[in-house]
Amino acid sequence: MQVSVVNYPRVGALRELKFATEAYFKGNSSKEELQEIAAQLKESHWNMQDKNQIDFISSNDFSFYDTMLDTAVLLNAVPKRYQQLNLDPLDEYFAMARGYQGKNGDVKALAMKKWFNTNYHYMVPEIEDDAAISLVGTKPFDEFAEAKKLGITTKPSIIGAFTFLKLAKRTGQKTSEDFLPDLIQAYADLLKKWNELGAEWVQLEEPALVMDLSLKDIRLFHQLYRGILPFKGNVKILLQTYFGDIRDCYDNVITMPFDGIGLDFVEGSKSLELVKHFGFPADKTLFAGVINGKNIWRNRYSNTVALMKELRRHCQSIVLNTSCSLLHVPYTLRNESKLTEDYKKHFAFAEEKLSELSELKRILSRSAPTSAEEYIQNEKAFRQTRNSENSAVQSSVSALSEKDFIRSPAFSEREKIQKATFRLPFLPTTTIGSFPQTAEVKTNRSQYKSGKISLEQYTAFNQKKIAECIALQEKIGLDVLVHGEFERNDMVEYFGENLSGCIFTEKAWVQSYGTRCVKPPVIWGDISRTRPMTVDYAVYAQSLTQKPVKGMLTGPVTILNWSFPREDLSLKESAFQIALAIREEVLELEANGIKIIQIDEAALREKLPLRKSDWHQGYLDWAIPAFRLVHSGVKPETQIHTHMCYSEFADIIKEIDNMDADVITFEASRSDLTIIDTLKESEFQTEVGPGVYDIHSPRVPDILEMKETILKMLEKIPAEKLWVNPDCGLKTRGNSETIASLTNLTAAVKEIRESLLL
Ligand code: GLN
Ligand code: ZN
């Protein structure tokens, strides 16, 4: 029995890469220092896997920012605007990732999108009409050689041609077909090179195969690989899929000359059925993705052993694999000093998943797997009851009835009442919630956590920051203010820490994009609210100003989607439990004089199942009601906002409207405002604030640019429904660019207001 890992995380168990990269961005460290950290990380990841006797270890899974971006650069898909900056290669790469504003020019970053159904974001490659796609880089070869030097032969891993083409954006007139010959040539050149270097296996990642595929897609896949595979020579090709099953093309794919096929048996609800129904060719190896690469619970060996037994009936050669890259789980339990063994024994992070793989390797190599000691121990842990139940919560959920999901009066009625209550100026301006998390803000939190300062000192500091933040917003002239979220490390973790039933970790970071990591809470048991979570700071902030200050909460769908969910309870049940807890907070904010409450559902769209057929049943049918449950109890004049980070919701626009919020703000600036047309076409009722500038980049748009954006919005959105705001929270930004951008934003609005009065 051999074992494999799709890809390993790269940011470092203590986020070494993040800190090194940020230091480099700030000019506090050199390129060489950054590269040295990278080399150390790669080495430790390979050694760790090697130590656990992983037979198939990836290289080229490291990245300074994102592997999709790496692939674009490798294939020479670098838009001219970046080339024209004349930066050195690494800085050009970072310019694509984050935008560039400096002496060499002013360009925006590439668009960033959610990576399938994960909370990871990839950079969207842009292919211009005159792009000369060809193999120009050496990163995969260099990393292969680096590992080789350590005595480890890796399987180089790279995004496959199909997924690359499907996810890349073409910016000109040309179609995908026009790029096929060059793309095929580039991948063929890669394979030739791997032959020269003596790689045994190469992993081509093709997660796009788990989406709904049209016949045209399948034809494209064929065309690509008919061109590429003849060049494989002595190298064996592993077609690695993940995040679902490949029901639309399985029968096709097994007839193609791949040597290995990686299937996901965790999220791929049809994977087993496909193997059973169509069989699996004797000349290929099945890489069976059984160890969950997305969740942190231990693998239940009895299930795995049973599945393998079944698979062995149909497949001659099987390698036990992770279901996807381990990028989506934290590094190690070793750094969790506060969690007791009672908890820890139920978890497996990336490193522990390696031990699971090596244990399973031993267990599955025995003639009687179920008598192995490790097997018995594992089963015992699963049979014990966990202290996770709360019967009061369970009965509140079962007592819910239809009326709990309906807010009255209806939206149009509320809109009138609220216009009269707030009397906000035309095109009200606001922000999404957080203000820059400067070093002092983070220090305050960490000093409090480590006991270096008292609760009083901690709170006093936050209050000082809130006061500064309110004064700043008043000075800038914003209309609806926020307290700034200085007490929050992360919008989900903060609530996780304050809700009973969630547990949280110290160092379990997961990369979200580039240098940004999140530390998702673990939904351990039934969720309840035991104390107010945001009321004090909200009330304090409101006491400092005449303008309305938004109470700021995270919604149930996002809390659930950005946590590690239970595997012993349905997502729906969990979402309703969380919704009831957040609902209590909403009502308490309202009772304490907070008149506008924002309930962020940043992650609602991202967990939409990859296949359309799964959208309603099993997701939207509980996600939208969960949100409605949170706010259905407020008074008509209390204004409910929500925020979504992800603008691609054209296809669920009705459902979004049906969340029945009063105002929604969302990211739009990075996706060329196409959503605006959708809003118009669907006669969207909810008031909207499509972000007028991109906060994911330090770039400061000028007044004219923002004015143009707002005017474009006004062409499609009725003026009385339009809000003006940045596209997301400002916590990752610095103070100077934040103040500059917001000042330009209010100036732009002022000019428009004045011109419209003329
Ligand atoms: N209110 C949060 C903030 O401003 C929202 C963050 C998000 O959408 N990801 O940071
Ligand atoms: Zn956002």
PDB file of C-alpha atoms in Angstrom, residues 134-135 141 182-196 228 231:
ATOM      1  CA  SER A 134       4.895  29.302 -23.866  1.00  0.00           C
ATOM      2  CA  LEU A 135       6.953  27.701 -21.176  1.00  0.00           C
ATOM      3  CA  PHE A 141      12.176  22.390 -12.248  1.00  0.00           C
ATOM      4  CA  ASP A 182       0.435  27.280 -27.770  1.00  0.00           C
ATOM      5  CA  LEU A 183      -0.912  25.944 -24.527  1.00  0.00           C
ATOM      6  CA  ILE A 184      -0.510  22.358 -25.658  1.00  0.00           C
ATOM      7  CA  GLN A 185       3.009  23.135 -26.741  1.00  0.00           C
ATOM      8  CA  ALA A 186       3.832  24.680 -23.366  1.00  0.00           C
ATOM      9  CA  TYR A 187       2.582  21.639 -21.427  1.00  0.00           C
ATOM     10  CA  ALA A 188       4.320  19.324 -23.889  1.00  0.00           C
ATOM     11  CA  ASP A 189       7.534  21.234 -23.254  1.00  0.00           C
ATOM     12  CA  LEU A 190       6.978  20.790 -19.529  1.00  0.00           C
ATOM     13  CA  LEU A 191       6.678  17.046 -19.954  1.00  0.00           C
ATOM     14  CA  LYS A 192       9.760  16.919 -22.146  1.00  0.00           C
ATOM     15  CA  LYS A 193      11.665  18.728 -19.468  1.00  0.00           C
ATOM     16  CA  TRP A 194      10.400  16.321 -16.794  1.00  0.00           C
ATOM     17  CA  ASN A 195      11.662  13.474 -18.898  1.00  0.00           C
ATOM     18  CA  GLU A 196      15.083  15.058 -19.068  1.00  0.00           C
ATOM     19  CA  ILE A 228      -0.166  16.939 -24.460  1.00  0.00           C
ATOM     20  CA  PHE A 231       4.887  13.871 -24.955  1.00  0.00           C
TER      21      PHE A 231
END
